mmCIF file with all atom_site columns, C-alpha atoms in Angstrom:
data_model
loop_
_atom_site.group_PDB
_atom_site.id
_atom_site.type_symbol
_atom_site.label_atom_id
_atom_site.label_alt_id
_atom_site.label_comp_id
_atom_site.label_asym_id
_atom_site.label_entity_id
_atom_site.label_seq_id
_atom_site.pdbx_PDB_ins_code
_atom_site.Cartn_x
_atom_site.Cartn_y
_atom_site.Cartn_z
_atom_site.occupancy
_atom_site.B_iso_or_equiv
_atom_site.pdbx_formal_charge
_atom_site.auth_seq_id
_atom_site.auth_comp_id
_atom_site.auth_asym_id
_atom_site.auth_atom_id
_atom_site.pdbx_PDB_model_num
ATOM 1   C CA . MET A 1 1   ? 53.071  -21.865 80.992 1.00 50.00 ? 23  MET A CA 1
ATOM 2   C CA . GLY A 1 2   ? 51.348  -25.113 81.395 1.00 51.00 ? 24  GLY A CA 1
ATOM 3   C CA . MET A 1 3   ? 53.714  -28.831 81.149 1.00 53.00 ? 25  MET A CA 1
ATOM 4   C CA . PRO A 1 4   ? 54.944  -30.092 77.932 1.00 55.00 ? 26  PRO A CA 1
ATOM 5   C CA . LEU A 1 5   ? 53.090  -33.029 76.971 1.00 51.00 ? 27  LEU A CA 1
ATOM 6   C CA . HIS A 1 6   ? 54.134  -36.106 76.299 1.00 56.00 ? 28  HIS A CA 1
ATOM 7   C CA . GLY A 1 7   ? 53.161  -39.835 75.508 1.00 59.00 ? 29  GLY A CA 1
ATOM 8   C CA . ALA A 1 8   ? 49.217  -40.501 75.509 1.00 58.00 ? 30  ALA A CA 1
ATOM 9   C CA . PRO A 1 9   ? 48.236  -37.052 76.558 1.00 57.00 ? 31  PRO A CA 1
ATOM 10  C CA . LEU A 1 10  ? 50.324  -36.205 73.613 1.00 53.00 ? 32  LEU A CA 1
ATOM 11  C CA . ARG A 1 11  ? 48.564  -38.759 70.669 1.00 59.00 ? 33  ARG A CA 1
ATOM 12  C CA . SER A 1 12  ? 45.169  -38.085 72.212 1.00 60.00 ? 34  SER A CA 1
ATOM 13  C CA . VAL A 1 13  ? 45.421  -33.829 71.796 1.00 50.00 ? 35  VAL A CA 1
ATOM 14  C CA . LEU A 1 14  ? 46.798  -35.132 67.779 1.00 54.00 ? 36  LEU A CA 1
ATOM 15  C CA . ARG A 1 15  ? 43.822  -37.316 66.816 1.00 61.00 ? 37  ARG A CA 1
ATOM 16  C CA . LEU A 1 16  ? 41.412  -34.678 68.611 1.00 54.00 ? 38  LEU A CA 1
ATOM 17  C CA . ARG A 1 17  ? 43.336  -32.108 66.221 1.00 62.00 ? 39  ARG A CA 1
ATOM 18  C CA . ALA A 1 18  ? 42.886  -34.804 62.728 1.00 57.00 ? 40  ALA A CA 1
ATOM 19  C CA . ARG A 1 19  ? 39.338  -35.411 63.861 1.00 58.00 ? 41  ARG A CA 1
ATOM 20  C CA . PHE A 1 20  ? 38.310  -31.509 64.192 1.00 52.00 ? 42  PHE A CA 1
ATOM 21  C CA . ALA A 1 21  ? 40.362  -31.061 60.882 1.00 56.00 ? 43  ALA A CA 1
ATOM 22  C CA . ARG A 1 22  ? 38.283  -33.530 59.316 1.00 55.00 ? 44  ARG A CA 1
ATOM 23  C CA . ILE A 1 23  ? 35.061  -32.358 60.518 1.00 47.00 ? 45  ILE A CA 1
ATOM 24  C CA . THR A 1 24  ? 35.990  -28.975 58.947 1.00 50.00 ? 46  THR A CA 1
ATOM 25  C CA . ALA A 1 25  ? 36.961  -30.138 56.277 1.00 47.00 ? 47  ALA A CA 1
ATOM 26  C CA . LEU A 1 26  ? 33.901  -32.049 55.641 1.00 44.00 ? 48  LEU A CA 1
ATOM 27  C CA . ALA A 1 27  ? 31.336  -28.943 56.572 1.00 43.00 ? 49  ALA A CA 1
ATOM 28  C CA . ALA A 1 28  ? 33.561  -27.164 53.649 1.00 44.00 ? 50  ALA A CA 1
ATOM 29  C CA . VAL A 1 29  ? 32.748  -29.779 50.757 1.00 37.00 ? 51  VAL A CA 1
ATOM 30  C CA . ALA A 1 30  ? 29.220  -30.044 52.336 1.00 39.00 ? 52  ALA A CA 1
ATOM 31  C CA . ALA A 1 31  ? 28.664  -26.323 52.348 1.00 37.00 ? 53  ALA A CA 1
ATOM 32  C CA . VAL A 1 32  ? 30.126  -25.674 48.488 1.00 34.00 ? 54  VAL A CA 1
ATOM 33  C CA . SER A 1 33  ? 27.838  -29.020 47.511 1.00 36.00 ? 55  SER A CA 1
ATOM 34  C CA . LEU A 1 34  ? 24.935  -27.753 48.957 1.00 33.00 ? 56  LEU A CA 1
ATOM 35  C CA . GLY A 1 35  ? 24.795  -23.816 47.521 1.00 36.00 ? 57  GLY A CA 1
ATOM 36  C CA . THR A 1 36  ? 25.765  -25.759 44.030 1.00 34.00 ? 58  THR A CA 1
ATOM 37  C CA . TRP A 1 37  ? 22.869  -28.158 44.484 1.00 31.00 ? 59  TRP A CA 1
ATOM 38  C CA . ALA A 1 38  ? 21.038  -25.397 45.475 1.00 34.00 ? 60  ALA A CA 1
ATOM 39  C CA . SER A 1 39  ? 21.530  -23.368 42.490 1.00 35.00 ? 61  SER A CA 1
ATOM 40  C CA . ALA A 1 40  ? 20.795  -26.073 40.128 1.00 37.00 ? 62  ALA A CA 1
ATOM 41  C CA . GLN A 1 41  ? 17.952  -26.603 41.332 1.00 38.00 ? 63  GLN A CA 1
ATOM 42  C CA . ALA A 1 42  ? 16.961  -22.657 40.824 1.00 41.00 ? 64  ALA A CA 1
ATOM 43  C CA . GLU A 1 43  ? 18.414  -22.973 37.102 1.00 47.00 ? 65  GLU A CA 1
ATOM 44  C CA . ASN A 1 44  ? 16.577  -26.239 36.399 1.00 51.00 ? 66  ASN A CA 1
ATOM 45  C CA . GLY A 1 45  ? 13.165  -25.010 37.839 1.00 52.00 ? 67  GLY A CA 1
ATOM 46  C CA . ILE A 1 46  ? 13.173  -27.472 40.532 1.00 51.00 ? 68  ILE A CA 1
ATOM 47  C CA . MET A 1 47  ? 11.123  -25.799 43.554 1.00 52.00 ? 69  MET A CA 1
ATOM 48  C CA . ARG A 1 48  ? 10.516  -28.332 45.779 1.00 56.00 ? 70  ARG A CA 1
ATOM 49  C CA . ASP A 1 49  ? 12.995  -28.679 48.311 1.00 56.00 ? 71  ASP A CA 1
ATOM 50  C CA . ASN A 1 50  ? 10.263  -27.557 51.414 1.00 50.00 ? 72  ASN A CA 1
ATOM 51  C CA . PHE A 1 51  ? 12.021  -23.882 51.656 1.00 51.00 ? 73  PHE A CA 1
ATOM 52  C CA . GLU A 1 52  ? 10.071  -22.356 48.868 1.00 65.00 ? 74  GLU A CA 1
ATOM 53  C CA . THR A 1 53  ? 6.228   -22.159 48.503 1.00 69.00 ? 75  THR A CA 1
ATOM 54  C CA . PRO A 1 54  ? 4.586   -23.282 45.879 1.00 68.00 ? 76  PRO A CA 1
ATOM 55  C CA . ASP A 1 55  ? 4.000   -19.728 44.288 1.00 67.00 ? 77  ASP A CA 1
ATOM 56  C CA . SER A 1 56  ? 7.178   -18.720 44.856 1.00 84.00 ? 78  SER A CA 1
ATOM 57  C CA . CYS A 1 57  ? 9.185   -18.673 41.368 1.00 93.00 ? 79  CYS A CA 1
ATOM 58  C CA . PRO A 1 58  ? 12.659  -18.926 40.083 1.00 93.00 ? 80  PRO A CA 1
ATOM 59  C CA . ILE A 1 59  ? 14.747  -16.297 38.855 1.00 94.00 ? 81  ILE A CA 1
ATOM 60  C CA . GLY A 1 60  ? 14.006  -15.713 35.183 1.00 95.00 ? 82  GLY A CA 1
ATOM 61  C CA . ARG A 1 61  ? 10.024  -15.564 35.085 1.00 96.00 ? 83  ARG A CA 1
ATOM 62  C CA . VAL A 1 62  ? 8.870   -14.066 32.013 1.00 97.00 ? 84  VAL A CA 1
ATOM 63  C CA . GLU A 1 63  ? 6.459   -11.410 33.094 1.00 97.00 ? 85  GLU A CA 1
ATOM 64  C CA . ASN A 1 64  ? 5.570   -9.256  29.992 1.00 97.00 ? 86  ASN A CA 1
ATOM 65  C CA . THR A 1 65  ? 6.751   -10.213 26.480 1.00 97.00 ? 87  THR A CA 1
ATOM 66  C CA . VAL A 1 66  ? 5.121   -9.688  22.824 1.00 98.00 ? 88  VAL A CA 1
ATOM 67  C CA . VAL A 1 67  ? 2.155   -12.167 22.247 1.00 98.00 ? 89  VAL A CA 1
ATOM 68  C CA . ALA A 1 68  ? 0.212   -12.664 18.791 1.00 97.00 ? 90  ALA A CA 1
ATOM 69  C CA . TRP A 1 69  ? -2.865  -14.571 17.950 1.00 97.00 ? 91  TRP A CA 1
ATOM 70  C CA . ARG A 1 70  ? -2.570  -14.231 14.184 1.00 96.00 ? 92  ARG A CA 1
ATOM 71  C CA . TYR A 1 71  ? 0.551   -15.490 11.795 1.00 96.00 ? 93  TYR A CA 1
ATOM 72  C CA . ASP A 1 72  ? 1.334   -12.538 10.526 1.00 96.00 ? 94  ASP A CA 1
ATOM 73  C CA . GLY A 1 73  ? 1.500   -10.510 14.172 1.00 96.00 ? 95  GLY A CA 1
ATOM 74  C CA . VAL A 1 74  ? -0.825  -8.666  12.991 1.00 95.00 ? 96  VAL A CA 1
ATOM 75  C CA . GLY A 1 75  ? -2.147  -6.944  16.562 1.00 94.00 ? 97  GLY A CA 1
ATOM 76  C CA . ARG A 1 76  ? 0.454   -8.124  18.211 1.00 96.00 ? 98  ARG A CA 1
ATOM 77  C CA . LYS A 1 77  ? 1.306   -6.564  21.682 1.00 95.00 ? 99  LYS A CA 1
ATOM 78  C CA . THR A 1 78  ? 2.966   -6.973  24.924 1.00 97.00 ? 100 THR A CA 1
ATOM 79  C CA . ILE A 1 79  ? 0.908   -8.659  27.356 1.00 97.00 ? 101 ILE A CA 1
ATOM 80  C CA . ASP A 1 80  ? 1.202   -9.380  31.093 1.00 97.00 ? 102 ASP A CA 1
ATOM 81  C CA . VAL A 1 81  ? 1.810   -13.555 30.472 1.00 98.00 ? 103 VAL A CA 1
ATOM 82  C CA . THR A 1 82  ? 1.858   -14.694 34.248 1.00 98.00 ? 104 THR A CA 1
ATOM 83  C CA . VAL A 1 83  ? -1.811  -15.503 33.477 1.00 98.00 ? 105 VAL A CA 1
ATOM 84  C CA . ALA A 1 84  ? -2.899  -18.169 31.530 1.00 98.00 ? 106 ALA A CA 1
ATOM 85  C CA . ASP A 1 85  ? -6.286  -16.753 30.480 1.00 97.00 ? 107 ASP A CA 1
ATOM 86  C CA . ASN A 1 86  ? -4.618  -13.562 28.542 1.00 97.00 ? 108 ASN A CA 1
ATOM 87  C CA . LEU A 1 87  ? -2.720  -16.214 26.119 1.00 97.00 ? 109 LEU A CA 1
ATOM 88  C CA . TRP A 1 88  ? -5.228  -18.831 25.580 1.00 97.00 ? 110 TRP A CA 1
ATOM 89  C CA . GLY A 1 89  ? -8.373  -17.057 27.042 1.00 97.00 ? 111 GLY A CA 1
ATOM 90  C CA . ARG A 1 90  ? -8.568  -14.641 23.130 1.00 95.00 ? 112 ARG A CA 1
ATOM 91  C CA . ILE A 1 91  ? -8.847  -15.039 19.897 1.00 93.00 ? 113 ILE A CA 1
ATOM 92  C CA . ASP A 1 92  ? -7.578  -11.528 18.768 1.00 90.00 ? 114 ASP A CA 1
ATOM 93  C CA . SER A 1 93  ? -5.528  -9.048  20.866 1.00 88.00 ? 115 SER A CA 1
ATOM 94  C CA . ASN A 1 94  ? -8.438  -6.439  21.270 1.00 89.00 ? 116 ASN A CA 1
ATOM 95  C CA . ALA A 1 95  ? -10.607 -9.024  23.011 1.00 91.00 ? 117 ALA A CA 1
ATOM 96  C CA . SER A 1 96  ? -11.033 -9.625  26.817 1.00 94.00 ? 118 SER A CA 1
ATOM 97  C CA . PRO A 1 97  ? -9.448  -13.107 27.776 1.00 96.00 ? 119 PRO A CA 1
ATOM 98  C CA . VAL A 1 98  ? -12.167 -15.683 29.260 1.00 95.00 ? 120 VAL A CA 1
ATOM 99  C CA . ALA A 1 99  ? -11.101 -17.710 32.326 1.00 94.00 ? 121 ALA A CA 1
ATOM 100 C CA . PHE A 1 100 ? -10.252 -21.924 32.104 1.00 94.00 ? 122 PHE A CA 1
ATOM 101 C CA . PRO A 1 101 ? -11.042 -23.401 30.344 1.00 93.00 ? 123 PRO A CA 1
ATOM 102 C CA . TRP A 1 102 ? -10.443 -20.658 27.449 1.00 95.00 ? 124 TRP A CA 1
ATOM 103 C CA . LEU A 1 103 ? -11.292 -20.972 24.087 1.00 93.00 ? 125 LEU A CA 1
ATOM 104 C CA . GLN A 1 104 ? -10.320 -23.462 20.950 1.00 95.00 ? 126 GLN A CA 1
ATOM 105 C CA . SER A 1 105 ? -6.905  -21.126 20.693 1.00 94.00 ? 127 SER A CA 1
ATOM 106 C CA . PHE A 1 106 ? -3.014  -20.598 19.883 1.00 97.00 ? 128 PHE A CA 1
ATOM 107 C CA . ALA A 1 107 ? -1.263  -18.461 21.210 1.00 98.00 ? 129 ALA A CA 1
ATOM 108 C CA . VAL A 1 108 ? 2.335   -17.053 19.194 1.00 98.00 ? 130 VAL A CA 1
ATOM 109 C CA . LEU A 1 109 ? 4.955   -15.964 21.686 1.00 98.00 ? 131 LEU A CA 1
ATOM 110 C CA . TRP A 1 110 ? 6.347   -13.324 19.277 1.00 98.00 ? 132 TRP A CA 1
ATOM 111 C CA . SER A 1 111 ? 9.180   -12.413 21.222 1.00 97.00 ? 133 SER A CA 1
ATOM 112 C CA . MET A 1 112 ? 9.884   -15.374 23.525 1.00 96.00 ? 134 MET A CA 1
ATOM 113 C CA . PRO A 1 113 ? 13.755  -14.324 25.827 1.00 97.00 ? 135 PRO A CA 1
ATOM 114 C CA . ARG A 1 114 ? 15.710  -17.073 25.153 1.00 97.00 ? 136 ARG A CA 1
ATOM 115 C CA . ASN A 1 115 ? 16.898  -17.074 28.575 1.00 95.00 ? 137 ASN A CA 1
ATOM 116 C CA . GLY A 1 116 ? 14.149  -17.080 31.037 1.00 95.00 ? 138 GLY A CA 1
ATOM 117 C CA . TYR A 1 117 ? 10.418  -18.987 31.393 1.00 97.00 ? 139 TYR A CA 1
ATOM 118 C CA . ILE A 1 118 ? 6.824   -18.390 31.183 1.00 98.00 ? 140 ILE A CA 1
ATOM 119 C CA . ALA A 1 119 ? 4.717   -19.613 34.373 1.00 97.00 ? 141 ALA A CA 1
ATOM 120 C CA . ALA A 1 120 ? 1.298   -18.592 33.597 1.00 98.00 ? 142 ALA A CA 1
ATOM 121 C CA . ALA A 1 121 ? -0.995  -19.433 36.332 1.00 97.00 ? 143 ALA A CA 1
ATOM 122 C CA . PHE A 1 122 ? -4.870  -20.654 35.863 1.00 97.00 ? 144 PHE A CA 1
ATOM 123 C CA . ASP A 1 123 ? -7.492  -22.008 38.479 1.00 96.00 ? 145 ASP A CA 1
ATOM 124 C CA . PHE A 1 124 ? -8.828  -25.141 37.913 1.00 94.00 ? 146 PHE A CA 1
ATOM 125 C CA . PRO A 1 125 ? -12.978 -24.605 38.374 1.00 93.00 ? 147 PRO A CA 1
ATOM 126 C CA . GLU A 1 126 ? -14.537 -26.869 40.664 1.00 91.00 ? 148 GLU A CA 1
ATOM 127 C CA . ALA A 1 127 ? -17.451 -26.608 38.295 1.00 89.00 ? 149 ALA A CA 1
ATOM 128 C CA . VAL A 1 128 ? -15.468 -28.252 35.350 1.00 88.00 ? 150 VAL A CA 1
ATOM 129 C CA . ASP A 1 129 ? -17.227 -30.900 33.839 1.00 90.00 ? 151 ASP A CA 1
ATOM 130 C CA . LEU A 1 130 ? -16.068 -33.971 35.139 1.00 89.00 ? 152 LEU A CA 1
ATOM 131 C CA . THR A 1 131 ? -14.668 -35.499 31.482 1.00 90.00 ? 153 THR A CA 1
ATOM 132 C CA . THR A 1 132 ? -12.920 -32.578 31.053 1.00 92.00 ? 154 THR A CA 1
ATOM 133 C CA . TRP A 1 133 ? -9.566  -32.554 29.262 1.00 94.00 ? 155 TRP A CA 1
ATOM 134 C CA . GLY A 1 134 ? -7.388  -30.366 26.949 1.00 95.00 ? 156 GLY A CA 1
ATOM 135 C CA . LYS A 1 135 ? -4.138  -30.765 24.757 1.00 96.00 ? 157 LYS A CA 1
ATOM 136 C CA . PHE A 1 136 ? -1.545  -28.496 24.605 1.00 97.00 ? 158 PHE A CA 1
ATOM 137 C CA . THR A 1 137 ? 0.301   -28.476 20.891 1.00 97.00 ? 159 THR A CA 1
ATOM 138 C CA . HIS A 1 138 ? 3.757   -27.326 19.605 1.00 98.00 ? 160 HIS A CA 1
ATOM 139 C CA . GLY A 1 139 ? 2.110   -25.270 16.114 1.00 96.00 ? 161 GLY A CA 1
ATOM 140 C CA . GLU A 1 140 ? 3.278   -26.310 12.963 1.00 96.00 ? 162 GLU A CA 1
ATOM 141 C CA . THR A 1 141 ? 2.985   -22.432 11.902 1.00 94.00 ? 163 THR A CA 1
ATOM 142 C CA . LEU A 1 142 ? 5.554   -20.344 12.953 1.00 95.00 ? 164 LEU A CA 1
ATOM 143 C CA . PRO A 1 143 ? 6.855   -23.375 15.242 1.00 96.00 ? 165 PRO A CA 1
ATOM 144 C CA . GLY A 1 144 ? 10.091  -21.927 16.355 1.00 97.00 ? 166 GLY A CA 1
ATOM 145 C CA . PRO A 1 145 ? 12.953  -24.067 18.486 1.00 98.00 ? 167 PRO A CA 1
ATOM 146 C CA . ALA A 1 146 ? 12.325  -27.370 20.704 1.00 98.00 ? 168 ALA A CA 1
ATOM 147 C CA . THR A 1 147 ? 10.483  -26.278 23.909 1.00 97.00 ? 169 THR A CA 1
ATOM 148 C CA . ASP A 1 148 ? 9.809   -27.688 27.395 1.00 98.00 ? 170 ASP A CA 1
ATOM 149 C CA . MET A 1 149 ? 6.315   -27.404 28.774 1.00 98.00 ? 171 MET A CA 1
ATOM 150 C CA . SER A 1 150 ? 4.855   -28.935 32.374 1.00 97.00 ? 172 SER A CA 1
ATOM 151 C CA . ILE A 1 151 ? 1.928   -28.178 34.183 1.00 97.00 ? 173 ILE A CA 1
ATOM 152 C CA . SER A 1 152 ? 2.510   -28.284 37.412 1.00 96.00 ? 174 SER A CA 1
ATOM 153 C CA . ALA A 1 153 ? 1.174   -26.450 41.042 1.00 95.00 ? 175 ALA A CA 1
ATOM 154 C CA . TRP A 1 154 ? 4.315   -24.812 41.482 1.00 95.00 ? 176 TRP A CA 1
ATOM 155 C CA . CYS A 1 155 ? 5.989   -21.769 39.483 1.00 95.00 ? 177 CYS A CA 1
ATOM 156 C CA . GLY A 1 156 ? 8.483   -22.738 37.544 1.00 95.00 ? 178 GLY A CA 1
ATOM 157 C CA . ASP A 1 157 ? 9.071   -26.126 37.972 1.00 95.00 ? 179 ASP A CA 1
ATOM 158 C CA . PHE A 1 158 ? 9.727   -28.371 34.943 1.00 95.00 ? 180 PHE A CA 1
ATOM 159 C CA . ASN A 1 159 ? 10.241  -31.404 36.645 1.00 94.00 ? 181 ASN A CA 1
ATOM 160 C CA . PRO A 1 160 ? 6.945   -32.487 38.330 1.00 94.00 ? 182 PRO A CA 1
ATOM 161 C CA . PRO A 1 161 ? 7.303   -35.552 40.256 1.00 92.00 ? 183 PRO A CA 1
ATOM 162 C CA . GLU A 1 162 ? 3.366   -36.167 38.882 1.00 90.00 ? 184 GLU A CA 1
ATOM 163 C CA . PRO A 1 163 ? 2.905   -38.948 35.681 1.00 90.00 ? 185 PRO A CA 1
ATOM 164 C CA . GLY A 1 164 ? 2.413   -37.043 32.489 1.00 92.00 ? 186 GLY A CA 1
ATOM 165 C CA . CYS A 1 165 ? 3.023   -33.276 33.426 1.00 95.00 ? 187 CYS A CA 1
ATOM 166 C CA . SER A 1 166 ? 6.101   -32.330 31.790 1.00 95.00 ? 188 SER A CA 1
ATOM 167 C CA . PHE A 1 167 ? 7.542   -32.525 27.810 1.00 96.00 ? 189 PHE A CA 1
ATOM 168 C CA . ARG A 1 168 ? 10.661  -32.013 26.693 1.00 96.00 ? 190 ARG A CA 1
ATOM 169 C CA . GLY A 1 169 ? 11.682  -30.764 23.429 1.00 97.00 ? 191 GLY A CA 1
ATOM 170 C CA . THR A 1 170 ? 8.709   -30.507 21.895 1.00 97.00 ? 192 THR A CA 1
ATOM 171 C CA . THR A 1 171 ? 8.409   -29.507 17.803 1.00 97.00 ? 193 THR A CA 1
ATOM 172 C CA . THR A 1 172 ? 6.549   -28.827 15.321 1.00 96.00 ? 194 THR A CA 1
ATOM 173 C CA . GLY A 1 173 ? 3.330   -30.628 16.030 1.00 96.00 ? 195 GLY A CA 1
ATOM 174 C CA . GLN A 1 174 ? 4.027   -32.850 18.960 1.00 96.00 ? 196 GLN A CA 1
ATOM 175 C CA . ALA A 1 175 ? 1.943   -32.881 21.871 1.00 95.00 ? 197 ALA A CA 1
ATOM 176 C CA . MET A 1 176 ? 3.633   -30.369 24.571 1.00 96.00 ? 198 MET A CA 1
ATOM 177 C CA . SER A 1 177 ? 1.335   -31.208 27.354 1.00 94.00 ? 199 SER A CA 1
ATOM 178 C CA . VAL A 1 178 ? -2.019  -32.990 27.847 1.00 94.00 ? 200 VAL A CA 1
ATOM 179 C CA . TYR A 1 179 ? -4.358  -32.599 30.903 1.00 95.00 ? 201 TYR A CA 1
ATOM 180 C CA . LYS A 1 180 ? -7.481  -33.883 32.537 1.00 94.00 ? 202 LYS A CA 1
ATOM 181 C CA . ARG A 1 181 ? -10.227 -34.240 35.521 1.00 90.00 ? 203 ARG A CA 1
ATOM 182 C CA . THR A 1 182 ? -10.161 -37.559 37.312 1.00 81.00 ? 204 THR A CA 1
ATOM 183 C CA . GLY A 1 183 ? -13.050 -39.490 35.174 1.00 79.00 ? 205 GLY A CA 1
ATOM 184 C CA . ALA A 1 184 ? -12.245 -37.620 31.802 1.00 83.00 ? 206 ALA A CA 1
ATOM 185 C CA . LEU A 1 185 ? -11.869 -40.439 29.127 1.00 79.00 ? 207 LEU A CA 1
ATOM 186 C CA . ILE A 1 186 ? -8.217  -40.255 28.052 1.00 82.00 ? 208 ILE A CA 1
ATOM 187 C CA . ASN A 1 187 ? -5.349  -42.530 30.500 1.00 81.00 ? 209 ASN A CA 1
ATOM 188 C CA . VAL A 1 188 ? -2.071  -40.326 29.701 1.00 80.00 ? 210 VAL A CA 1
ATOM 189 C CA . ALA A 1 189 ? -2.727  -36.989 31.203 1.00 91.00 ? 211 ALA A CA 1
ATOM 190 C CA . CYS A 1 190 ? -1.258  -34.933 33.940 1.00 95.00 ? 212 CYS A CA 1
ATOM 191 C CA . VAL A 1 191 ? -4.068  -35.111 36.284 1.00 94.00 ? 213 VAL A CA 1
ATOM 192 C CA . VAL A 1 192 ? -5.170  -31.723 37.531 1.00 94.00 ? 214 VAL A CA 1
ATOM 193 C CA . LYS A 1 193 ? -7.761  -31.223 40.491 1.00 92.00 ? 215 LYS A CA 1
ATOM 194 C CA . PRO A 1 194 ? -10.916 -28.688 40.866 1.00 93.00 ? 216 PRO A CA 1
ATOM 195 C CA . GLY A 1 195 ? -10.282 -25.568 43.159 1.00 94.00 ? 217 GLY A CA 1
ATOM 196 C CA . GLU A 1 196 ? -6.378  -25.360 43.182 1.00 95.00 ? 218 GLU A CA 1
ATOM 197 C CA . THR A 1 197 ? -3.953  -23.226 41.161 1.00 96.00 ? 219 THR A CA 1
ATOM 198 C CA . TYR A 1 198 ? -1.827  -24.172 38.624 1.00 96.00 ? 220 TYR A CA 1
ATOM 199 C CA . TYR A 1 199 ? 1.268   -23.312 36.350 1.00 97.00 ? 221 TYR A CA 1
ATOM 200 C CA . VAL A 1 200 ? 1.582   -24.237 32.563 1.00 98.00 ? 222 VAL A CA 1
ATOM 201 C CA . ASN A 1 201 ? 5.755   -23.413 32.338 1.00 98.00 ? 223 ASN A CA 1
ATOM 202 C CA . THR A 1 202 ? 7.718   -22.855 29.314 1.00 98.00 ? 224 THR A CA 1
ATOM 203 C CA . ARG A 1 203 ? 11.044  -22.691 27.847 1.00 98.00 ? 225 ARG A CA 1
ATOM 204 C CA . LEU A 1 204 ? 12.959  -22.895 25.232 1.00 98.00 ? 226 LEU A CA 1
ATOM 205 C CA . THR A 1 205 ? 14.679  -26.598 25.703 1.00 97.00 ? 227 THR A CA 1
ATOM 206 C CA . ASN A 1 206 ? 18.065  -25.192 24.151 1.00 97.00 ? 228 ASN A CA 1
ATOM 207 C CA . PRO A 1 207 ? 18.449  -21.376 24.857 1.00 97.00 ? 229 PRO A CA 1
ATOM 208 C CA . ASP A 1 208 ? 21.306  -20.893 22.541 1.00 97.00 ? 230 ASP A CA 1
ATOM 209 C CA . VAL A 1 209 ? 19.790  -22.676 19.700 1.00 97.00 ? 231 VAL A CA 1
ATOM 210 C CA . VAL A 1 210 ? 20.560  -21.658 15.932 1.00 97.00 ? 232 VAL A CA 1
ATOM 211 C CA . HIS A 1 211 ? 17.240  -20.987 14.078 1.00 97.00 ? 233 HIS A CA 1
ATOM 212 C CA . ALA A 1 212 ? 15.423  -19.278 11.296 1.00 97.00 ? 234 ALA A CA 1
ATOM 213 C CA . GLN A 1 213 ? 12.480  -17.721 13.938 1.00 97.00 ? 235 GLN A CA 1
ATOM 214 C CA . CYS A 1 214 ? 15.317  -16.609 16.366 1.00 98.00 ? 236 CYS A CA 1
ATOM 215 C CA . THR A 1 215 ? 16.966  -13.671 16.713 1.00 97.00 ? 237 THR A CA 1
ATOM 216 C CA . ALA A 1 216 ? 20.515  -13.100 18.890 1.00 97.00 ? 238 ALA A CA 1
ATOM 217 C CA . SER A 1 217 ? 17.530  -12.700 22.525 1.00 97.00 ? 239 SER A CA 1
ATOM 218 C CA . THR A 1 218 ? 14.552  -14.133 21.470 1.00 98.00 ? 240 THR A CA 1
ATOM 219 C CA . CYS A 1 219 ? 12.509  -16.691 19.526 1.00 98.00 ? 241 CYS A CA 1
ATOM 220 C CA . LYS A 1 220 ? 8.942   -17.104 18.022 1.00 97.00 ? 242 LYS A CA 1
ATOM 221 C CA . THR A 1 221 ? 6.743   -20.287 19.170 1.00 97.00 ? 243 THR A CA 1
ATOM 222 C CA . THR A 1 222 ? 3.458   -20.787 18.983 1.00 98.00 ? 244 THR A CA 1
ATOM 223 C CA . ILE A 1 223 ? 1.094   -23.145 21.035 1.00 98.00 ? 245 ILE A CA 1
ATOM 224 C CA . GLN A 1 224 ? -2.236  -24.211 20.485 1.00 97.00 ? 246 GLN A CA 1
ATOM 225 C CA . HIS A 1 225 ? -4.674  -24.860 23.126 1.00 97.00 ? 247 HIS A CA 1
ATOM 226 C CA . ASN A 1 226 ? -7.413  -27.119 22.474 1.00 96.00 ? 248 ASN A CA 1
ATOM 227 C CA . HIS A 1 227 ? -9.870  -28.957 25.031 1.00 94.00 ? 249 HIS A CA 1
ATOM 228 C CA . THR A 1 228 ? -12.881 -31.231 25.756 1.00 92.00 ? 250 THR A CA 1
ATOM 229 C CA . PRO A 1 229 ? -15.983 -30.726 25.820 1.00 89.00 ? 251 PRO A CA 1
#
């Protein structure tokens, strides 16, 4: 059995114990904070913390949903919405989709889940005209509630750092996103690079919104795409 400590040795031991307790408490706070931060990042679709790769997607990605290319819904069907060609590369449900820059067309997300997001991938070809630019518009027929959209090299990323690449809370008739290849005669737009893969990320701004074009679990919303040339 050791000798009891008195005076300076005892004070040193007590200081060490207090320091260890502070370090343990700080580590616990840091762990909680990191967990909360990571959770918030995933919920908001922010995936740039150097742990993920661009093609990894946050929880909640909608892979299949009902889409129509007529406002009356005739011909609507469930399709793979992870590929942008399937949405804006056709003008009716029976047509074979064409690749970017797609068509001058609209897609009605007939059953957009309230809780979730669409990340529709597309390849920006090397051979695209130097002056190419395009725009997504929140439709005026069957517009549905406010939506968020971004164009990003990262799946589910609604906060891309590149200027002009995200729009929040767009409503009837408003631009949802504008993109261009360098050289296009338009100033404010998200610059996309030839040979790269991008995602058109879309979600409802408020999943709990009360709207005439929503059910308890889904909403309708129309997204128009146009491009030049």
